[in-house]
């Protein structure tokens, strides 16, 4: 309990600064994405949605890897903080996955001519979204703290398998989705330098937003654990 | 190993005395084969890809039905706690259930497969290859479903939760099994064996994963 209070205290001190940094970086990223970065030679202005779509997808991966690490942490140590981190990151991961799917769909309509198509990256991402909705559902239906945390942790360990499958699906199968342009096995990023810089700033802004959300959500979960579960 | 065999034998004995899991699963597949032909029409239903996809989706649901029935029986008889309390009981529970359910599902798959072949008048170019794909496809299903049923054990809305948890994880197995069965039906021997190999790999990975983490999930 003392540990939990300590952790919450540290979170409380950091959170306002995280919020300010996230908001500031978001303003800079929006300016760069909408005004500073040049239009794409082929796609025109519509390509700018990658500054939302790509960071959302990357942050979803990060969030689900954090769920995995926190799940291992819970199974290893049974510290409630790990369970709080896992649920917070899963919720934010689902949010970012949903955002990536919606942003991708908005980009696909003018580019591919359809809102949705049955190609590997889209399908595996949708499956990942459903998997983690199931994870949250499992948590919601459990009434005992220890059991809920253990069941969720085991599922969190299993579900992370889908993250590399989503990322590599474009390489494993014939895909309509664009191949990796930044993290490429062969050579450096295949992107104009100003576009790459804008993308990196967007990723940094989204990461700060993720950190801010995490800090707030973990604090809420720790209070909830204390009031609802640990005292019972 | 002995304990796993004991749990498997006990499971099969219980199912022989009261075969509601196998009967429900087989009837479910039979109904779906009939429905397929009625809903999409006999020409589309005879397509190897369509027939194989429907068969494996039906078998995935049949696996969920049979596994849930198996654990319901344990809960009704208050047998689960006693089993878990035994030394090595948790591993034996998982391993034994995997073995017994695989045996049961092979029977269900054989009946469902023959029904599909006969009623839909499917072409069967490579029967032995199809048998291998079905064998490995069936072996790949229970480890995943058992893990999910154990995670949802004693929870309300369990009947809805288990398919939601299991089916997305089963997507790669279902794709591989469908492609493999379809390849065997149309005579693509290399395709059928490649997909069968992938299914075997899935089975091994999930069985090892299950044996590693399921003991922690069983309270």
CSV table of C-alpha atoms in Angstrom, one decimal:
chain,number,residue,atom,x,y,z
A,1,UNK,CA,0.0,0.0,0.0
A,2,UNK,CA,2.9,2.4,0.9
A,3,UNK,CA,4.4,1.5,-2.4
A,4,UNK,CA,1.2,2.3,-4.3
A,5,UNK,CA,0.9,5.7,-2.6
A,6,UNK,CA,4.5,6.4,-3.4
A,7,UNK,CA,4.0,5.5,-7.0
A,8,UNK,CA,0.9,7.6,-7.2
A,9,UNK,CA,2.8,10.6,-5.7
A,10,UNK,CA,5.5,10.3,-8.3
A,11,UNK,CA,2.8,10.1,-11.1
A,12,UNK,CA,1.1,13.2,-9.7
A,13,UNK,CA,4.3,15.2,-9.9
A,14,UNK,CA,5.1,14.2,-13.4
A,15,UNK,CA,1.7,14.3,-15.0
A,16,UNK,CA,1.2,18.1,-15.4
A,17,UNK,CA,4.5,18.4,-17.1
A,18,UNK,CA,3.7,15.5,-19.4
A,19,UNK,CA,0.4,17.1,-20.3
A,20,UNK,CA,2.1,20.4,-21.2
A,21,UNK,CA,4.8,18.6,-23.2
A,22,UNK,CA,2.2,16.5,-25.0
A,23,UNK,CA,0.0,19.5,-25.9
A,24,UNK,CA,3.0,21.6,-27.1
A,25,UNK,CA,4.4,18.8,-29.2
A,26,UNK,CA,1.0,18.2,-30.6
A,27,UNK,CA,0.7,21.8,-31.7
A,28,UNK,CA,4.1,21.6,-33.4
A,29,UNK,CA,3.3,18.3,-35.0
A,30,UNK,CA,0.0,19.6,-36.4
A,31,UNK,CA,1.7,22.7,-37.8
A,32,UNK,CA,4.4,20.6,-39.5
A,33,UNK,CA,1.9,18.0,-40.8
A,34,UNK,CA,-0.6,20.4,-42.2
A,35,UNK,CA,1.5,23.4,-43.3
A,36,UNK,CA,5.3,22.8,-43.2
A,37,UNK,CA,5.6,19.3,-44.9
A,38,UNK,CA,5.3,19.4,-48.7
A,39,UNK,CA,2.4,17.8,-50.6
A,40,UNK,CA,3.1,14.3,-52.0
A,41,UNK,CA,4.0,14.2,-55.7
A,42,UNK,CA,1.5,11.4,-56.4
A,43,UNK,CA,-1.1,11.5,-53.7
A,44,UNK,CA,-1.3,15.2,-53.2
A,45,UNK,CA,-2.7,16.5,-49.9
A,46,UNK,CA,-4.5,13.3,-48.8
A,47,UNK,CA,-1.2,11.6,-47.8
A,48,UNK,CA,-1.0,13.9,-44.8
A,49,UNK,CA,-3.2,11.5,-42.9
A,50,UNK,CA,-0.1,9.3,-42.4
A,51,UNK,CA,0.9,11.8,-39.7
A,52,UNK,CA,-2.0,10.4,-37.7
A,53,UNK,CA,-2.3,6.9,-39.1
A,54,UNK,CA,1.4,5.8,-38.7
A,55,UNK,CA,2.0,7.1,-35.2
A,56,UNK,CA,-1.3,5.6,-34.1
A,57,UNK,CA,-0.3,2.2,-35.4
A,58,UNK,CA,3.2,2.4,-33.9
A,59,UNK,CA,1.8,3.5,-30.5
A,60,UNK,CA,-0.7,0.7,-30.6
A,61,UNK,CA,2.2,-1.7,-31.0
A,62,UNK,CA,4.0,-0.1,-28.2
A,63,UNK,CA,0.9,-0.1,-25.9
A,64,UNK,CA,0.4,-3.9,-26.5
A,65,UNK,CA,4.1,-4.6,-25.9
A,66,UNK,CA,3.7,-2.7,-22.6
A,67,UNK,CA,0.6,-4.9,-21.8
A,68,UNK,CA,2.8,-7.9,-22.4
A,69,UNK,CA,5.7,-6.6,-20.2
A,70,UNK,CA,3.3,-5.6,-17.4
A,71,UNK,CA,1.5,-9.0,-17.6
A,72,UNK,CA,4.9,-10.8,-17.2
A,73,UNK,CA,5.6,-8.4,-14.3
A,74,UNK,CA,2.3,-9.3,-12.6
A,75,UNK,CA,2.8,-13.0,-13.0
A,76,UNK,CA,6.3,-12.7,-11.7
A,77,UNK,CA,5.8,-10.4,-8.7
A,78,UNK,CA,2.0,-10.0,-8.1
A,79,UNK,CA,2.5,-6.2,-7.6
A,80,UNK,CA,-0.8,-4.4,-8.3
A,81,UNK,CA,1.0,-1.6,-10.2
A,82,UNK,CA,1.8,-4.1,-13.0
A,83,UNK,CA,-1.9,-4.9,-13.4
A,84,UNK,CA,-2.8,-1.2,-13.4
A,85,UNK,CA,-0.2,-0.6,-16.2
A,86,UNK,CA,-1.5,-3.5,-18.2
A,87,UNK,CA,-5.2,-2.4,-18.1
A,88,UNK,CA,-4.2,1.3,-18.8
A,89,UNK,CA,-2.0,0.4,-21.8
A,90,UNK,CA,-4.6,-2.1,-23.2
A,91,UNK,CA,-7.3,0.6,-23.2
A,92,UNK,CA,-5.0,3.1,-24.8
A,93,UNK,CA,-3.8,0.5,-27.3
A,94,UNK,CA,-7.4,-0.2,-28.3
A,95,UNK,CA,-8.0,3.5,-28.7
A,96,UNK,CA,-4.9,3.9,-31.0
A,97,UNK,CA,-5.7,0.8,-33.0
A,98,UNK,CA,-9.2,2.1,-33.6
A,99,UNK,CA,-7.7,5.5,-34.6
A,100,UNK,CA,-5.2,3.8,-37.0
A,101,UNK,CA,-8.1,1.8,-38.6
A,102,UNK,CA,-10.3,4.8,-39.0
A,103,UNK,CA,-7.5,7.0,-40.3
A,104,UNK,CA,-6.4,4.3,-42.7
A,105,UNK,CA,-10.0,3.9,-43.9
A,106,UNK,CA,-10.3,7.7,-44.6
A,107,UNK,CA,-7.1,7.6,-46.6
A,108,UNK,CA,-8.1,4.4,-48.4
A,109,UNK,CA,-11.3,5.8,-49.9
A,110,UNK,CA,-9.7,8.5,-52.1
A,111,UNK,CA,-6.6,6.4,-52.8
A,112,UNK,CA,-7.8,2.8,-53.3
A,113,UNK,CA,-11.4,3.7,-54.0
A,114,UNK,CA,-12.8,1.7,-51.1
A,115,UNK,CA,-13.2,2.3,-47.3
A,116,UNK,CA,-12.1,-1.3,-46.5
A,117,UNK,CA,-10.5,-4.1,-48.4
A,118,UNK,CA,-9.7,-7.7,-47.3
A,119,UNK,CA,-5.9,-7.5,-47.4
A,120,UNK,CA,-3.5,-8.9,-44.8
A,121,UNK,CA,-2.4,-5.7,-42.9
A,122,UNK,CA,-6.0,-4.5,-42.5
A,123,UNK,CA,-7.4,-7.9,-41.5
A,124,UNK,CA,-4.6,-8.6,-39.0
A,125,UNK,CA,-5.0,-5.1,-37.5
A,126,UNK,CA,-8.8,-5.6,-37.2
A,127,UNK,CA,-8.1,-9.0,-35.5
A,128,UNK,CA,-5.7,-7.4,-33.1
A,129,UNK,CA,-8.3,-4.8,-32.3
A,130,UNK,CA,-10.9,-7.5,-31.5
A,131,UNK,CA,-8.4,-9.5,-29.5
A,132,UNK,CA,-7.7,-6.6,-27.1
A,133,UNK,CA,-11.4,-5.7,-26.9
A,134,UNK,CA,-11.8,-9.4,-25.7
A,135,UNK,CA,-9.0,-8.8,-23.2
A,136,UNK,CA,-10.9,-5.8,-21.8
A,137,UNK,CA,-14.1,-7.8,-21.8
A,138,UNK,CA,-12.4,-10.6,-19.8
A,139,UNK,CA,-11.2,-8.1,-17.3
A,140,UNK,CA,-14.7,-6.5,-17.0
A,141,UNK,CA,-16.4,-9.8,-16.3
A,142,UNK,CA,-14.0,-10.9,-13.5
A,143,UNK,CA,-15.0,-9.9,-10.0
A,144,UNK,CA,-12.0,-11.0,-7.9
A,145,UNK,CA,-8.9,-8.8,-8.1
A,146,UNK,CA,-6.3,-11.5,-8.0
A,147,UNK,CA,-8.1,-13.8,-10.4
A,148,UNK,CA,-8.9,-11.0,-12.8
A,149,UNK,CA,-5.3,-9.8,-12.9
A,150,UNK,CA,-3.9,-13.3,-13.4
A,151,UNK,CA,-6.3,-14.3,-16.1
A,152,UNK,CA,-5.8,-10.9,-17.9
A,153,UNK,CA,-2.0,-11.3,-17.6
A,154,UNK,CA,-2.0,-14.7,-19.2
A,155,UNK,CA,-4.1,-13.4,-22.1
A,156,UNK,CA,-1.8,-10.4,-22.3
A,157,UNK,CA,1.1,-12.7,-22.8
A,158,UNK,CA,-0.6,-14.7,-25.5
A,159,UNK,CA,-2.1,-11.8,-27.5
A,160,UNK,CA,1.2,-10.1,-28.0
A,161,UNK,CA,2.0,-12.7,-30.7
A,162,UNK,CA,-0.3,-10.8,-33.0
A,163,UNK,CA,1.9,-7.6,-32.9
A,164,UNK,CA,4.7,-9.0,-35.1
A,165,UNK,CA,2.1,-10.7,-37.3
A,166,UNK,CA,0.5,-7.4,-38.0
A,167,UNK,CA,3.8,-5.6,-38.7
A,168,UNK,CA,5.2,-8.4,-40.9
A,169,UNK,CA,1.9,-9.3,-42.7
A,170,UNK,CA,2.8,-6.9,-45.6
A,171,UNK,CA,6.0,-8.8,-46.2
A,172,UNK,CA,4.6,-12.3,-45.8
A,173,UNK,CA,1.7,-12.0,-48.2
A,174,UNK,CA,0.8,-10.0,-51.4
A,175,UNK,CA,-0.4,-6.8,-49.9
A,176,UNK,CA,-2.2,-3.7,-51.2
A,177,UNK,CA,-0.9,-1.9,-48.1
A,178,UNK,CA,2.2,0.1,-48.5
A,179,UNK,CA,5.4,-1.8,-47.5
A,180,UNK,CA,7.5,-0.4,-44.6
A,181,UNK,CA,9.0,2.9,-45.6
A,182,UNK,CA,10.8,3.9,-42.3
A,183,UNK,CA,12.0,0.7,-40.6
A,184,UNK,CA,13.2,-1.1,-43.7
A,185,UNK,CA,15.4,-4.2,-43.8
A,186,UNK,CA,17.1,-2.9,-47.0
A,187,UNK,CA,18.6,0.6,-46.5
A,188,UNK,CA,17.3,3.7,-44.8
A,189,UNK,CA,13.9,5.3,-44.8
A,190,UNK,CA,12.4,5.7,-48.3
A,191,UNK,CA,10.8,9.1,-47.4
A,192,UNK,CA,11.6,12.8,-48.2
A,193,UNK,CA,13.6,14.2,-45.3
A,194,UNK,CA,11.0,16.9,-44.4
A,195,UNK,CA,8.3,14.3,-44.4
A,196,UNK,CA,10.4,12.0,-42.3
A,197,UNK,CA,11.1,14.7,-39.8
A,198,UNK,CA,7.4,15.6,-39.6
A,199,UNK,CA,6.6,11.9,-39.1
A,200,UNK,CA,9.2,11.6,-36.3
A,201,UNK,CA,7.8,14.7,-34.6
A,202,UNK,CA,4.3,13.3,-34.9
A,203,UNK,CA,5.4,10.0,-33.4
A,204,UNK,CA,7.1,11.9,-30.5
A,205,UNK,CA,3.9,13.9,-29.9
A,206,UNK,CA,1.8,10.7,-29.9
A,207,UNK,CA,4.2,9.1,-27.6
A,208,UNK,CA,3.9,12.0,-25.1
A,209,UNK,CA,0.1,11.7,-25.4
A,210,UNK,CA,0.4,8.0,-24.6
A,211,UNK,CA,2.6,8.7,-21.6
A,212,UNK,CA,0.2,11.3,-20.3
A,213,UNK,CA,-2.8,9.0,-20.8
A,214,UNK,CA,-0.9,6.2,-19.1
A,215,UNK,CA,0.0,8.3,-16.1
A,216,UNK,CA,-3.6,9.5,-15.6
A,217,UNK,CA,-5.1,6.0,-16.2
A,218,UNK,CA,-2.7,4.1,-14.0
A,219,UNK,CA,-3.4,6.6,-11.2
A,220,UNK,CA,-7.1,6.0,-11.6
A,221,UNK,CA,-6.6,2.3,-11.6
A,222,UNK,CA,-4.5,2.3,-8.5
A,223,UNK,CA,-7.2,4.2,-6.6
A,224,UNK,CA,-9.8,1.8,-7.9
A,225,UNK,CA,-7.7,-1.2,-6.8
A,226,UNK,CA,-7.4,0.3,-3.4
A,227,UNK,CA,-11.0,1.1,-3.0
A,228,UNK,CA,-12.7,-1.8,-4.7
A,229,UNK,CA,-10.3,-4.8,-4.6
A,230,UNK,CA,-7.4,-4.6,-2.2
A,231,UNK,CA,-9.6,-3.6,0.8
A,232,UNK,CA,-12.0,-6.5,0.1
B,1,UNK,CA,2.9,-38.5,-18.7
B,2,UNK,CA,0.9,-41.1,-16.8
B,3,UNK,CA,-1.3,-38.4,-15.2
B,4,UNK,CA,-2.0,-36.9,-18.6
B,5,UNK,CA,-3.0,-40.3,-20.0
B,6,UNK,CA,-5.2,-40.8,-16.9
B,7,UNK,CA,-7.0,-37.5,-17.3
B,8,UNK,CA,-7.5,-38.2,-21.1
B,9,UNK,CA,-8.8,-41.7,-20.4
B,10,UNK,CA,-11.2,-40.3,-17.7
B,11,UNK,CA,-12.4,-37.6,-20.1
B,12,UNK,CA,-13.1,-40.1,-22.9
B,13,UNK,CA,-14.8,-42.5,-20.4
B,14,UNK,CA,-17.1,-39.6,-19.3
B,15,UNK,CA,-17.9,-38.7,-22.9
B,16,UNK,CA,-18.6,-42.3,-23.8
B,17,UNK,CA,-21.1,-42.6,-20.9
B,18,UNK,CA,-22.7,-39.3,-21.7
B,19,UNK,CA,-21.7,-38.2,-25.2
B,20,UNK,CA,-23.4,-34.8,-25.2
B,21,UNK,CA,-20.2,-33.0,-26.3
B,22,UNK,CA,-19.6,-35.1,-29.4
B,23,UNK,CA,-23.3,-35.3,-30.3
B,24,UNK,CA,-23.7,-31.5,-30.1
B,25,UNK,CA,-20.5,-30.9,-32.1
B,26,UNK,CA,-21.4,-33.4,-34.8
B,27,UNK,CA,-25.0,-32.2,-35.1
B,28,UNK,CA,-23.7,-28.6,-35.3
B,29,UNK,CA,-21.4,-29.4,-38.2
B,30,UNK,CA,-24.0,-31.4,-40.0
B,31,UNK,CA,-26.5,-28.5,-39.7
B,32,UNK,CA,-24.0,-26.1,-41.0
B,33,UNK,CA,-23.1,-28.3,-44.1
B,34,UNK,CA,-26.8,-28.5,-44.9
B,35,UNK,CA,-27.3,-24.7,-44.3
B,36,UNK,CA,-24.3,-23.9,-46.5
B,37,UNK,CA,-25.8,-25.6,-49.5
B,38,UNK,CA,-29.2,-24.1,-48.9
B,39,UNK,CA,-28.0,-20.5,-48.3
B,40,UNK,CA,-25.3,-20.1,-51.0
B,41,UNK,CA,-26.7,-22.6,-53.5
B,42,UNK,CA,-25.2,-25.9,-54.6
B,43,UNK,CA,-22.8,-24.4,-57.2
B,44,UNK,CA,-21.1,-22.1,-54.9
B,45,UNK,CA,-21.2,-24.6,-52.0
B,46,UNK,CA,-19.2,-27.1,-54.2
B,47,UNK,CA,-16.4,-24.6,-54.5
B,48,UNK,CA,-13.4,-26.1,-52.7
B,49,UNK,CA,-12.4,-22.8,-50.9
B,50,UNK,CA,-16.0,-22.1,-49.7
B,51,UNK,CA,-16.6,-25.7,-48.5
B,52,UNK,CA,-13.2,-25.9,-46.8
B,53,UNK,CA,-13.7,-22.5,-45.1
B,54,UNK,CA,-17.1,-23.3,-43.8
B,55,UNK,CA,-16.0,-26.8,-42.6
B,56,UNK,CA,-13.1,-25.3,-40.5
B,57,UNK,CA,-15.2,-22.4,-39.1
B,58,UNK,CA,-17.8,-25.0,-38.1
B,59,UNK,CA,-15.1,-27.2,-36.6
B,60,UNK,CA,-13.7,-24.2,-34.6
B,61,UNK,CA,-17.2,-23.6,-33.1
B,62,UNK,CA,-17.5,-27.4,-32.5
B,63,UNK,CA,-14.2,-27.3,-30.6
B,64,UNK,CA,-15.5,-24.5,-28.4
B,65,UNK,CA,-18.8,-26.4,-27.8
B,66,UNK,CA,-17.0,-29.6,-26.9
B,67,UNK,CA,-14.4,-27.9,-24.7
B,68,UNK,CA,-17.0,-25.9,-22.8
B,69,UNK,CA,-19.1,-29.0,-22.3
B,70,UNK,CA,-16.0,-30.8,-21.0
B,71,UNK,CA,-15.3,-28.2,-18.4
B,72,UNK,CA,-19.0,-27.8,-17.5
B,73,UNK,CA,-19.0,-31.5,-16.6
B,74,UNK,CA,-16.0,-31.0,-14.3
B,75,UNK,CA,-17.8,-28.1,-12.6
B,76,UNK,CA,-21.1,-29.9,-12.3
B,77,UNK,CA,-19.3,-32.8,-10.6
B,78,UNK,CA,-17.1,-30.6,-8.4
B,79,UNK,CA,-14.2,-32.6,-9.9
B,80,UNK,CA,-12.0,-29.7,-11.0
B,81,UNK,CA,-10.8,-28.7,-7.6
B,82,UNK,CA,-9.8,-32.2,-6.7
B,83,UNK,CA,-8.0,-32.7,-9.9
B,84,UNK,CA,-6.1,-29.4,-9.6
B,85,UNK,CA,-5.1,-30.3,-6.0
B,86,UNK,CA,-3.2,-33.4,-7.1
B,87,UNK,CA,0.6,-33.1,-7.6
B,88,UNK,CA,1.1,-32.1,-11.3
B,89,UNK,CA,-2.7,-31.9,-11.6
B,90,UNK,CA,-2.7,-28.6,-13.5
B,91,UNK,CA,-0.3,-29.8,-16.3
B,92,UNK,CA,-2.2,-33.1,-16.4
B,93,UNK,CA,-5.5,-31.3,-16.7
B,94,UNK,CA,-4.3,-29.3,-19.7
B,95,UNK,CA,-2.4,-32.2,-21.4
B,96,UNK,CA,-5.2,-34.7,-20.7
B,97,UNK,CA,-7.9,-32.4,-22.0
B,98,UNK,CA,-5.9,-31.6,-25.2
B,99,UNK,CA,-5.4,-35.3,-25.9
B,100,UNK,CA,-9.0,-36.3,-25.2
B,101,UNK,CA,-10.6,-33.4,-27.0
B,102,UNK,CA,-8.3,-34.0,-30.0
B,103,UNK,CA,-9.5,-37.6,-30.2
B,104,UNK,CA,-13.1,-36.5,-29.9
B,105,UNK,CA,-12.7,-33.8,-32.5
B,106,UNK,CA,-11.0,-36.2,-35.0
B,107,UNK,CA,-14.2,-38.2,-34.8
B,108,UNK,CA,-16.3,-35.1,-35.3
B,109,UNK,CA,-14.1,-33.9,-38.2
B,110,UNK,CA,-14.3,-37.4,-39.8
B,111,UNK,CA,-18.1,-37.4,-39.7
B,112,UNK,CA,-18.4,-33.7,-40.7
B,113,UNK,CA,-15.8,-34.2,-43.5
B,114,UNK,CA,-17.5,-37.2,-45.0
B,115,UNK,CA,-20.9,-35.4,-44.8
B,116,UNK,CA,-19.4,-32.4,-46.6
B,117,UNK,CA,-17.8,-34.6,-49.3
B,118,UNK,CA,-20.9,-36.6,-49.9
B,119,UNK,CA,-23.6,-34.0,-49.6
B,120,UNK,CA,-21.7,-31.3,-51.4
B,121,UNK,CA,-20.3,-33.8,-53.9
B,122,UNK,CA,-16.8,-32.3,-53.5
B,123,UNK,CA,-13.9,-33.3,-55.8
B,124,UNK,CA,-11.3,-35.2,-53.8
B,125,UNK,CA,-8.0,-35.3,-55.7
B,126,UNK,CA,-5.7,-36.2,-52.8
B,127,UNK,CA,-7.4,-38.1,-50.0
B,128,UNK,CA,-4.3,-38.9,-48.0
B,129,UNK,CA,-3.1,-35.3,-48.1
B,130,UNK,CA,-6.6,-34.2,-47.0
B,131,UNK,CA,-6.4,-36.6,-44.1
B,132,UNK,CA,-3.0,-35.2,-43.0
B,133,UNK,CA,-4.4,-31.6,-43.2
B,134,UNK,CA,-7.4,-32.6,-41.2
B,135,UNK,CA,-5.3,-34.4,-38.6
B,136,UNK,CA,-2.9,-31.5,-38.0
B,137,UNK,CA,-5.8,-28.9,-38.3
B,138,UNK,CA,-7.7,-30.7,-35.6
B,139,UNK,CA,-4.6,-31.0,-33.4
B,140,UNK,CA,-4.0,-27.3,-33.7
B,141,UNK,CA,-7.4,-26.3,-32.3
B,142,UNK,CA,-7.9,-27.6,-28.7
B,143,UNK,CA,-4.8,-26.1,-27.1
B,144,UNK,CA,-5.9,-22.5,-27.9
B,145,UNK,CA,-9.6,-23.2,-27.0
B,146,UNK,CA,-8.7,-24.9,-23.7
B,147,UNK,CA,-6.6,-22.0,-22.6
B,148,UNK,CA,-9.5,-19.6,-23.4
B,149,UNK,CA,-12.1,-21.7,-21.6
B,150,UNK,CA,-9.9,-21.9,-18.5
B,151,UNK,CA,-9.4,-18.2,-18.6
B,152,UNK,CA,-13.2,-17.7,-18.7
B,153,UNK,CA,-14.0,-20.4,-16.2
B,154,UNK,CA,-16.7,-19.5,-13.7
B,155,UNK,CA,-17.3,-16.1,-15.3
B,156,UNK,CA,-20.7,-14.8,-16.2
B,157,UNK,CA,-21.3,-14.5,-19.9
B,158,UNK,CA,-18.7,-17.2,-20.5
B,159,UNK,CA,-20.6,-18.6,-23.5
B,160,UNK,CA,-20.2,-15.3,-25.3
B,161,UNK,CA,-16.7,-14.6,-24.0
B,162,UNK,CA,-15.0,-17.8,-25.1
B,163,UNK,CA,-15.7,-17.4,-28.9
B,164,UNK,CA,-14.7,-13.7,-28.7
B,165,UNK,CA,-11.4,-14.7,-27.1
B,166,UNK,CA,-10.7,-17.9,-29.1
B,167,UNK,CA,-11.7,-17.1,-32.7
B,168,UNK,CA,-9.3,-14.2,-33.3
B,169,UNK,CA,-6.4,-16.2,-32.0
B,170,UNK,CA,-7.5,-19.1,-34.2
B,171,UNK,CA,-7.5,-17.0,-37.4
B,172,UNK,CA,-4.0,-18.2,-38.5
B,173,UNK,CA,-4.9,-21.9,-37.9
B,174,UNK,CA,-8.3,-21.5,-39.7
B,175,UNK,CA,-6.6,-19.8,-42.7
B,176,UNK,CA,-3.9,-22.5,-42.9
B,177,UNK,CA,-6.4,-25.4,-42.5
B,178,UNK,CA,-8.8,-23.9,-45.1
B,179,UNK,CA,-6.0,-23.4,-47.6
B,180,UNK,CA,-4.6,-26.8,-46.9
B,181,UNK,CA,-7.9,-28.6,-47.3
B,182,UNK,CA,-8.7,-26.7,-50.4
B,183,UNK,CA,-5.3,-27.6,-51.9
B,184,UNK,CA,-5.9,-31.3,-51.1
B,185,UNK,CA,-9.4,-31.2,-52.7
B,186,UNK,CA,-8.1,-29.6,-56.0
B,187,UNK,CA,-4.9,-31.7,-56.2
B,188,UNK,CA,-2.2,-29.3,-55.1
B,189,UNK,CA,0.0,-31.7,-53.1
B,190,UNK,CA,2.8,-29.3,-52.3
B,191,UNK,CA,0.3,-26.7,-51.1
B,192,UNK,CA,-1.5,-29.2,-48.9
B,193,UNK,CA,1.6,-30.5,-47.3
B,194,UNK,CA,3.0,-27.0,-46.7
B,195,UNK,CA,-0.1,-25.9,-44.9
B,196,UNK,CA,-0.2,-29.1,-42.9
B,197,UNK,CA,3.3,-28.4,-41.8
B,198,UNK,CA,2.3,-25.0,-40.7
B,199,UNK,CA,-0.6,-26.4,-38.8
B,200,UNK,CA,1.7,-28.8,-37.0
B,201,UNK,CA,3.9,-25.9,-36.0
B,202,UNK,CA,0.9,-24.0,-34.6
B,203,UNK,CA,-0.1,-27.1,-32.6
B,204,UNK,CA,3.3,-27.5,-31.1
B,205,UNK,CA,3.7,-23.8,-30.2
B,206,UNK,CA,0.3,-23.5,-28.6
B,207,UNK,CA,0.7,-26.8,-26.7
B,208,UNK,CA,4.0,-25.7,-25.3
B,209,UNK,CA,2.6,-22.2,-24.5
B,210,UNK,CA,-0.4,-23.9,-22.8
B,211,UNK,CA,1.7,-26.2,-20.7
B,212,UNK,CA,3.8,-23.3,-19.7
B,213,UNK,CA,1.2,-20.8,-18.7
B,214,UNK,CA,-2.1,-22.7,-18.0
B,215,UNK,CA,-1.0,-23.9,-14.6
B,216,UNK,CA,-0.9,-20.3,-13.5
B,217,UNK,CA,-4.4,-19.7,-14.9
B,218,UNK,CA,-6.1,-22.5,-13.0
B,219,UNK,CA,-7.2,-21.4,-9.6
